[in-house]
Short mmCIF file of C-alpha atoms in Angstrom, two decimals:
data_model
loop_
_atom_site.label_atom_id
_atom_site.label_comp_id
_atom_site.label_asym_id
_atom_site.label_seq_id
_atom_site.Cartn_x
_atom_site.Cartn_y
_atom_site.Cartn_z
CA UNK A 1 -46.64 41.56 102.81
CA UNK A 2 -43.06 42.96 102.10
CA UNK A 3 -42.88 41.20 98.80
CA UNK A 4 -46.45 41.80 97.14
CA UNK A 5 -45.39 45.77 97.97
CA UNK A 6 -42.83 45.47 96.10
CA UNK A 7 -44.63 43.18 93.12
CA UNK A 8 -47.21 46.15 93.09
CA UNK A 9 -44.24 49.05 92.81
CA UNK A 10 -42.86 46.69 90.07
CA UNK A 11 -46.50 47.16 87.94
CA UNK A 12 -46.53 50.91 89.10
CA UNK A 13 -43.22 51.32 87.82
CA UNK A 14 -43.90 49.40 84.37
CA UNK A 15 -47.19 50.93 83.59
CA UNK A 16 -46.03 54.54 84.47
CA UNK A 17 -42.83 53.55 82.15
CA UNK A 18 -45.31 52.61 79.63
CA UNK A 19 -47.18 55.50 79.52
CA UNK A 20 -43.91 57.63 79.06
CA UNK A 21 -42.88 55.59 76.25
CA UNK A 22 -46.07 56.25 74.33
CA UNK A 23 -45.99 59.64 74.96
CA UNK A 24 -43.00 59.90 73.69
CA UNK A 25 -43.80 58.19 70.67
CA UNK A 26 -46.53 60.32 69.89
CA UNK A 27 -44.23 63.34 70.10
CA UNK A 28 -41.91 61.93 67.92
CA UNK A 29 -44.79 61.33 65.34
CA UNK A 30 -45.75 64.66 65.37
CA UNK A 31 -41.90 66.27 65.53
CA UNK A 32 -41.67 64.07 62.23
CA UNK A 33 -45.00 64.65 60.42
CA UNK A 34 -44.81 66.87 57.41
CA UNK A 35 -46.59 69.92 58.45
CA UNK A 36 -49.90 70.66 56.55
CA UNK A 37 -48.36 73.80 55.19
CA UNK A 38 -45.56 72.17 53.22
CA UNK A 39 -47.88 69.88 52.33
CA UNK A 40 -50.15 72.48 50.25
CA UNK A 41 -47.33 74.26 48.82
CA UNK A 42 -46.43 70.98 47.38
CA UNK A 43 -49.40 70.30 46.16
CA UNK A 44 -50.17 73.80 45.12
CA UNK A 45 -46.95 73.68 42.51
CA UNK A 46 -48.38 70.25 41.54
CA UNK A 47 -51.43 71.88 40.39
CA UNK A 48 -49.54 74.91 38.54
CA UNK A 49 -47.97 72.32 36.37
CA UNK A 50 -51.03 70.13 35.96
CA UNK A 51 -53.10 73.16 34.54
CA UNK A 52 -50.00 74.20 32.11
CA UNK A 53 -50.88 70.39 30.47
CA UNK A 54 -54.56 70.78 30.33
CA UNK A 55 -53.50 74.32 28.72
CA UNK A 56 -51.45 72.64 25.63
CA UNK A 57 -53.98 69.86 25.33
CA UNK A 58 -56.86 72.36 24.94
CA UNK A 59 -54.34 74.42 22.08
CA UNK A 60 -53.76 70.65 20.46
CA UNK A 61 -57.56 69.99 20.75
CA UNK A 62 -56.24 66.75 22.51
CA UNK A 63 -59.58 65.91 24.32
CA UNK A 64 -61.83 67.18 21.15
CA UNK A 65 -62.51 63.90 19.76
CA UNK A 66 -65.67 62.79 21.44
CA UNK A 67 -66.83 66.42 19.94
CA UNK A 68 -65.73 65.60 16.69
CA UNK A 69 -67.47 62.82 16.34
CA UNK A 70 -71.07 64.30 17.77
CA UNK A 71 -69.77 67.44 14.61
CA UNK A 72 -69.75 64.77 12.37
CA UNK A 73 -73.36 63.33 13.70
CA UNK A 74 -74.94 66.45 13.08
CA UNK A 75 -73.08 67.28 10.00
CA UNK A 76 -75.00 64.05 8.54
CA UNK A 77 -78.05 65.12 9.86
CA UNK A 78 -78.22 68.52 8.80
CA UNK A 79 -77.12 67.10 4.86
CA UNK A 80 -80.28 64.64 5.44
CA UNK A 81 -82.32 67.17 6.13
CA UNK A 82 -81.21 69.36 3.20
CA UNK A 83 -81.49 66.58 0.44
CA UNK A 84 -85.25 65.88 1.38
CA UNK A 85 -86.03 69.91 1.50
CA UNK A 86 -84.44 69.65 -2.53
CA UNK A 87 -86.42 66.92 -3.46
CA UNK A 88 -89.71 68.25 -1.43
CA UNK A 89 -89.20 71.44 -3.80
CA UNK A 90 -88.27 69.37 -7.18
CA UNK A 91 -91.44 67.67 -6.81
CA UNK A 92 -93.24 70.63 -6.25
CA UNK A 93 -91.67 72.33 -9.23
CA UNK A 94 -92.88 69.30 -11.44
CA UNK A 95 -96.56 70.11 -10.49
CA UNK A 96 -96.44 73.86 -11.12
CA UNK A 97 -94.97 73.37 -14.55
CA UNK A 98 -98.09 70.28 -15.17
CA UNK A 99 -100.47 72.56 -14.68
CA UNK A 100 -99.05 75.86 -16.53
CA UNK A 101 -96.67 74.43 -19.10
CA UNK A 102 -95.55 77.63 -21.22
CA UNK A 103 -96.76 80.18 -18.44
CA UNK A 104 -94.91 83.07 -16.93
CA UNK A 105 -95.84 82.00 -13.56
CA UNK A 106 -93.66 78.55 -14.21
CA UNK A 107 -90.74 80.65 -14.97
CA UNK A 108 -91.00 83.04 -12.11
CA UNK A 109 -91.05 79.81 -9.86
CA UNK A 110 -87.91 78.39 -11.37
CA UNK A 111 -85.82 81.53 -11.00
CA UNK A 112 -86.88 81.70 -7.52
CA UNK A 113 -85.80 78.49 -6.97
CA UNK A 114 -82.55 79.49 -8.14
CA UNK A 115 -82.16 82.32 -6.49
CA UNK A 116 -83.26 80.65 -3.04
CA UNK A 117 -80.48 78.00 -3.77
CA UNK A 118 -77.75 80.73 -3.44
CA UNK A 119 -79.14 82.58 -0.59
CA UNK A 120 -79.45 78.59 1.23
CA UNK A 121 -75.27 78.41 0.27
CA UNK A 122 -74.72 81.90 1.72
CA UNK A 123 -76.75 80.58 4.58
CA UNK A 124 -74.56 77.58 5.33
CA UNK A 125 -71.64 79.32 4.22
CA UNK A 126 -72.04 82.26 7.25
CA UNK A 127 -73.27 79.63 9.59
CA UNK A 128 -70.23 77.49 9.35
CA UNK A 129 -68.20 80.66 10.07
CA UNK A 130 -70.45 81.31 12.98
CA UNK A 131 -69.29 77.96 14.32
CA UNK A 132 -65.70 78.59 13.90
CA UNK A 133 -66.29 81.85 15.91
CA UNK A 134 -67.68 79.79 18.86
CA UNK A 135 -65.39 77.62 19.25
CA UNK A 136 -62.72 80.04 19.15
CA UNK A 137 -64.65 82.01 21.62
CA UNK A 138 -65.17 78.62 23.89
CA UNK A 139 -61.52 77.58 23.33
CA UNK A 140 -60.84 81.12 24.29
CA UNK A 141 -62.85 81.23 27.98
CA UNK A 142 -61.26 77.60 28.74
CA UNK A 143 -57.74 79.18 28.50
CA UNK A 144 -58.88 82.01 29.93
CA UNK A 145 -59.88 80.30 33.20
CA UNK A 146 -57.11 78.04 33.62
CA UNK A 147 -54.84 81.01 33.36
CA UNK A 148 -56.72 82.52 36.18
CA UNK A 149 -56.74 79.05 38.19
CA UNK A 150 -53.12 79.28 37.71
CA UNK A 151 -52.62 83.18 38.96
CA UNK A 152 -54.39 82.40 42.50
CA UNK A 153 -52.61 79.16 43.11
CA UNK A 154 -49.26 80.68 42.09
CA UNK A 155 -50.05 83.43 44.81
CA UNK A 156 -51.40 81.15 47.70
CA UNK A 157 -48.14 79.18 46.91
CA UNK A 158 -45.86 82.39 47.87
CA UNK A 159 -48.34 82.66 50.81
CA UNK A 160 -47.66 78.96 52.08
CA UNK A 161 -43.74 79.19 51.47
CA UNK A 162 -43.80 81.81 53.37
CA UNK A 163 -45.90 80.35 56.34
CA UNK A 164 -43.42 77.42 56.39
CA UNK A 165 -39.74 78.54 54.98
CA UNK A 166 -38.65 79.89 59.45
CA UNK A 167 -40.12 76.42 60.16
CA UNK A 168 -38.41 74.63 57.57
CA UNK A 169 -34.62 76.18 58.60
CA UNK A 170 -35.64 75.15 62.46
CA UNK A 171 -36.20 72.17 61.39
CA UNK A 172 -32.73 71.65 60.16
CA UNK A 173 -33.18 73.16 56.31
CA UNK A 174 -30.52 75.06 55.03
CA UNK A 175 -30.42 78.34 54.18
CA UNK A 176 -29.01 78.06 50.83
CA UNK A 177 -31.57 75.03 50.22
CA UNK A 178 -34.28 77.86 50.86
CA UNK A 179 -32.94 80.69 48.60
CA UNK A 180 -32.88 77.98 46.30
CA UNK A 181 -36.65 77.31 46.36
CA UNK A 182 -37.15 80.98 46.76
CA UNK A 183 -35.29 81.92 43.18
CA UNK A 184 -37.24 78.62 41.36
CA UNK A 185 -40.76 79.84 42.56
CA UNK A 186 -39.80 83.87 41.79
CA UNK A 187 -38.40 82.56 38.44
CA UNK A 188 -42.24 80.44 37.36
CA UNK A 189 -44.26 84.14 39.00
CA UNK A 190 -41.84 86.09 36.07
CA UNK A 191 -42.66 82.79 33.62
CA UNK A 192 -46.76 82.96 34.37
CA UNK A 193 -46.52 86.91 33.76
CA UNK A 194 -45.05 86.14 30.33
CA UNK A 195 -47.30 82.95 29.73
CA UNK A 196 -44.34 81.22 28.73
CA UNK A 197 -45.25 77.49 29.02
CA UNK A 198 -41.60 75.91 28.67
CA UNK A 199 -40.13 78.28 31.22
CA UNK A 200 -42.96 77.45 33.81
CA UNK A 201 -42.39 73.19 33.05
CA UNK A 202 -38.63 74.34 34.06
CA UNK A 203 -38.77 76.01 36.96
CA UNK A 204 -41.90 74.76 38.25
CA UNK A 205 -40.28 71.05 38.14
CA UNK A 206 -36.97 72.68 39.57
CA UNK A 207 -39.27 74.02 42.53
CA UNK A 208 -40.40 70.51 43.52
CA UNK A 209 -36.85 69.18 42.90
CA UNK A 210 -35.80 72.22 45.50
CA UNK A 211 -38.44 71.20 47.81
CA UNK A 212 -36.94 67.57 48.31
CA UNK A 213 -34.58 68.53 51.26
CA UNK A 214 -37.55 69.91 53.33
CA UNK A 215 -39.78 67.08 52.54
CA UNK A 216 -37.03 64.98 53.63
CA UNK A 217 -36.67 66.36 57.16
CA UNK A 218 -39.94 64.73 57.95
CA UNK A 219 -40.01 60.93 57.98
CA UNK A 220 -44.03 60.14 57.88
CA UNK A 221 -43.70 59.78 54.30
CA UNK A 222 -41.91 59.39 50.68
CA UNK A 223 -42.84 63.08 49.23
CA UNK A 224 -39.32 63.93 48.89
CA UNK A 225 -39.04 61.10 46.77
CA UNK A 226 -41.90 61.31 44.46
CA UNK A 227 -40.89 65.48 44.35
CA UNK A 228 -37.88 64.25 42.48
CA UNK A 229 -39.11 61.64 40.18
CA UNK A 230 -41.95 64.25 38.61
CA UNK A 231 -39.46 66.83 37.92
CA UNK A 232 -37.38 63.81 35.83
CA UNK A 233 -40.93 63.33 34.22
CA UNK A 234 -40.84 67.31 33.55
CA UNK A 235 -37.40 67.72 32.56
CA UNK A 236 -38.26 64.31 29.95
CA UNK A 237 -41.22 65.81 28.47
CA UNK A 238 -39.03 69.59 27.81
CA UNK A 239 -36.25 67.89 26.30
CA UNK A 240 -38.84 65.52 24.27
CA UNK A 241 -40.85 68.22 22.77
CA UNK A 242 -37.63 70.22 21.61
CA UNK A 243 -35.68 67.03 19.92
CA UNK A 244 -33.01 66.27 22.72
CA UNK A 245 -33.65 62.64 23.18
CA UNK A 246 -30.43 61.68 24.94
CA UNK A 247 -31.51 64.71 27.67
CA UNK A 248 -34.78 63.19 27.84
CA UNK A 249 -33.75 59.52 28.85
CA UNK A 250 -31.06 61.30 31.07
CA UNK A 251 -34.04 62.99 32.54
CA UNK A 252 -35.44 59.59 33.75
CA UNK A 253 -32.69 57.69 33.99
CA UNK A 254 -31.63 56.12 37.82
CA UNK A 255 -35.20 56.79 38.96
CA UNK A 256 -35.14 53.00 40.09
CA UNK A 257 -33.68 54.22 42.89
CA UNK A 258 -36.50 56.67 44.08
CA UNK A 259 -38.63 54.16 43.09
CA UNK A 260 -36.79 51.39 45.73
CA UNK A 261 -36.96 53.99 48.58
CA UNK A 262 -40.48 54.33 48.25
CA UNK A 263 -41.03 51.02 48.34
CA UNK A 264 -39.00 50.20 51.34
CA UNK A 265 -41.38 53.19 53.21
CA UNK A 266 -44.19 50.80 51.80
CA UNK A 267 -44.35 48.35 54.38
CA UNK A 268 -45.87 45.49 52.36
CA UNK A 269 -48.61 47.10 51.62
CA UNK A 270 -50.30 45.66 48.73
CA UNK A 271 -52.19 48.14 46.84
CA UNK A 272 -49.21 51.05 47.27
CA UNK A 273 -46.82 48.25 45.66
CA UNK A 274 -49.13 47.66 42.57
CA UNK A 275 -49.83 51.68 42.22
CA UNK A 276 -45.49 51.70 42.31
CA UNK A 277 -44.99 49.29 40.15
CA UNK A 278 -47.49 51.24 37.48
CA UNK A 279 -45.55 54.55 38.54
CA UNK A 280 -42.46 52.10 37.16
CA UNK A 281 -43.76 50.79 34.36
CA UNK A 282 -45.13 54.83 33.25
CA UNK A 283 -41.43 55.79 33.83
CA UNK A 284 -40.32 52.90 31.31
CA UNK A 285 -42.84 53.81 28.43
CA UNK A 286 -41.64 57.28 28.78
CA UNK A 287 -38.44 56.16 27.09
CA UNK A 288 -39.79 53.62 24.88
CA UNK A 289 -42.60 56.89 23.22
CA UNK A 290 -38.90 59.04 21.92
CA UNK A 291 -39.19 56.19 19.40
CA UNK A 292 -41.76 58.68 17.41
CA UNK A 293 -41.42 62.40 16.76
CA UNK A 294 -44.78 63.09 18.25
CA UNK A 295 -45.44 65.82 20.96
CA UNK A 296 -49.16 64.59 21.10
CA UNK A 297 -47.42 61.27 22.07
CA UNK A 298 -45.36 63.09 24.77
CA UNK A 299 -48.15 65.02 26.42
CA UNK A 300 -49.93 61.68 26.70
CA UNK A 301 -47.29 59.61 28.30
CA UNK A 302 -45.97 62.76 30.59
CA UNK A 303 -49.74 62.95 31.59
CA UNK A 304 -50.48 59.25 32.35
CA UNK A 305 -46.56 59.06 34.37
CA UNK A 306 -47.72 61.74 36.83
CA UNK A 307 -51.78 60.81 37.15
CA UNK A 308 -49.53 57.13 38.26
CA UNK A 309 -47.69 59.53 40.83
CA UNK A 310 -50.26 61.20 41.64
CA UNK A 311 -52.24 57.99 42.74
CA UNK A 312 -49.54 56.94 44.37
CA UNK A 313 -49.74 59.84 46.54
CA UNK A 314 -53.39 59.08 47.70
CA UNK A 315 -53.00 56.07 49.43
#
């Protein structure tokens, strides 16, 4: 009887042991889970930069060629139309002067032809002008509203640094690692007020690069990681566009070794390691595009290296 008591105090114990241990394990996964509010500010700064790219591709007319091409279409078609409206009125001209060879009435006919020829040139002439004006007025509204976009996630960013910066220095982030973040995202506010697109790639990539060492006090994840890499994509793409090519592979170079960490966080999982391997590959034709002098070609590459990172990021 003396024994089982103390088999059944032996369970007890273990499952009450148990119990502890889990609880404690789900404490430490919260204690080390990056809080939703450094989350958004991340993602927030993210977005800032991703609108400043779809800003220069609508200037370049980057994603206009699918509209070119339907131009083009209707350009055919209105020509079409045009050459059987001349011929339509040549033929009818032929029958008015068969039936009143040497009559006034003929002549009358043929000078209003002419003069109906250059009203139809003024026509086109004012309505290809009129197109201009709509797409500039288009092109206009699109920049227009990504500017906006921009303003209200540049001020719900200030609004979410602020939620998190006394958690982030409990946490164990420095005070100097703060002000550092603070100047970066005060610097891109004075850069968005100007509309000064390289100054906002500079300090908006700086602000992700300052946000590393609180993304790194949390464990659940590789943000700090991937935080660093996109500002090397940033800082290549600024130093691209303005003819320092030795900056730009500088900008990229020894990001192997964010790339590694985040794999080791990867656990053999199968479908992060082929997204990080096309993160790697992104990062290696970044250097291989300073072959050309082409900014159209940098946009393109810095777009498709962080759309890689960013899909990274999902899973």
């Amino acid at each position: 009887m003396r024994k089982t008591n103390i088999v059944l105090y032996i369970i007890i114990f273990t499952l009450l042991l148990g119990c502890t241990k889990d609880k404690s394990d789900i404490s430490l996964k919260e204690e080390n889970k990056t809080p939703e509010s450094l989350q958004d500010l991340n993602k927030s700064i993210d977005e800032i930069l991703s609108n400043i790219g779809e800003i220069e591709r609508i200037d370049m007319n980057i994603d206009k060629v699918d509209n070119e091409e339907d131009d083009d279409r209707e350009d055919n078609g209105q020509e079409e139309d045009y050459e059987e409206e001349e011929n339509g009125e040549e033929e009818n001209g032929e029958g008015g002067n068969g039936e009143e060879e040497n009559g006034e009435e003929g002549n009358g006919e043929e000078e209003n032809e002419e003069g109906g020829n250059g009203e139809e040139g003024n026509e086109e002439e004012d309505n290809g002008e009129d197109l201009d004006k709509n797409e500039e007025l288009i092109k206009s509204a699109k920049l227009e509203k990504m500017w906006n976009q921009i303003d209200e996630k540049l001020e719900k960013s200030h609004e979410l640094w602020n939620s998190y910066e006394v958690e982030g220095i409990k946490k164990g982030g420095s005070s100097e690692k703060a002000n550092q973040f603070d100047t970066s995202i005060n610097k891109i506010t004075k850069a968005i007020e100007d509309k000064n697109i390289r100054d906002i790639y500079e300090y908006g990539s700086q602000a992700l690069l300052n946000l590393k060492p609180f993304l790194d006090l949390y464990t659940d994840d590789y943000l700090g990681e991937i935080a660093e890499i996109k500002y090397g994509v940033y800082q290549y793409y600024l130093a691209a566009i303005y003819n320092d090519k030795n900056a730009a592979l500088e900008a990229i170079k020894n990001k192997d070794e964010n790339i590694q960490r985040v794999r080791s966080e990867l656990e053999d999982n199968e479908e992060k390691t082929k997204q990080l391997d096309k993160v790697s590959y992104a990062l290696k034709n970044l250097a291989n595009s300073l072959n050309e002098d082409s900014k159209r070609l940098y946009i393109i590459k810095k777009d498709i290296a962080i759309k890689a990172i960013d899909d990274l990021e999902k899973y």
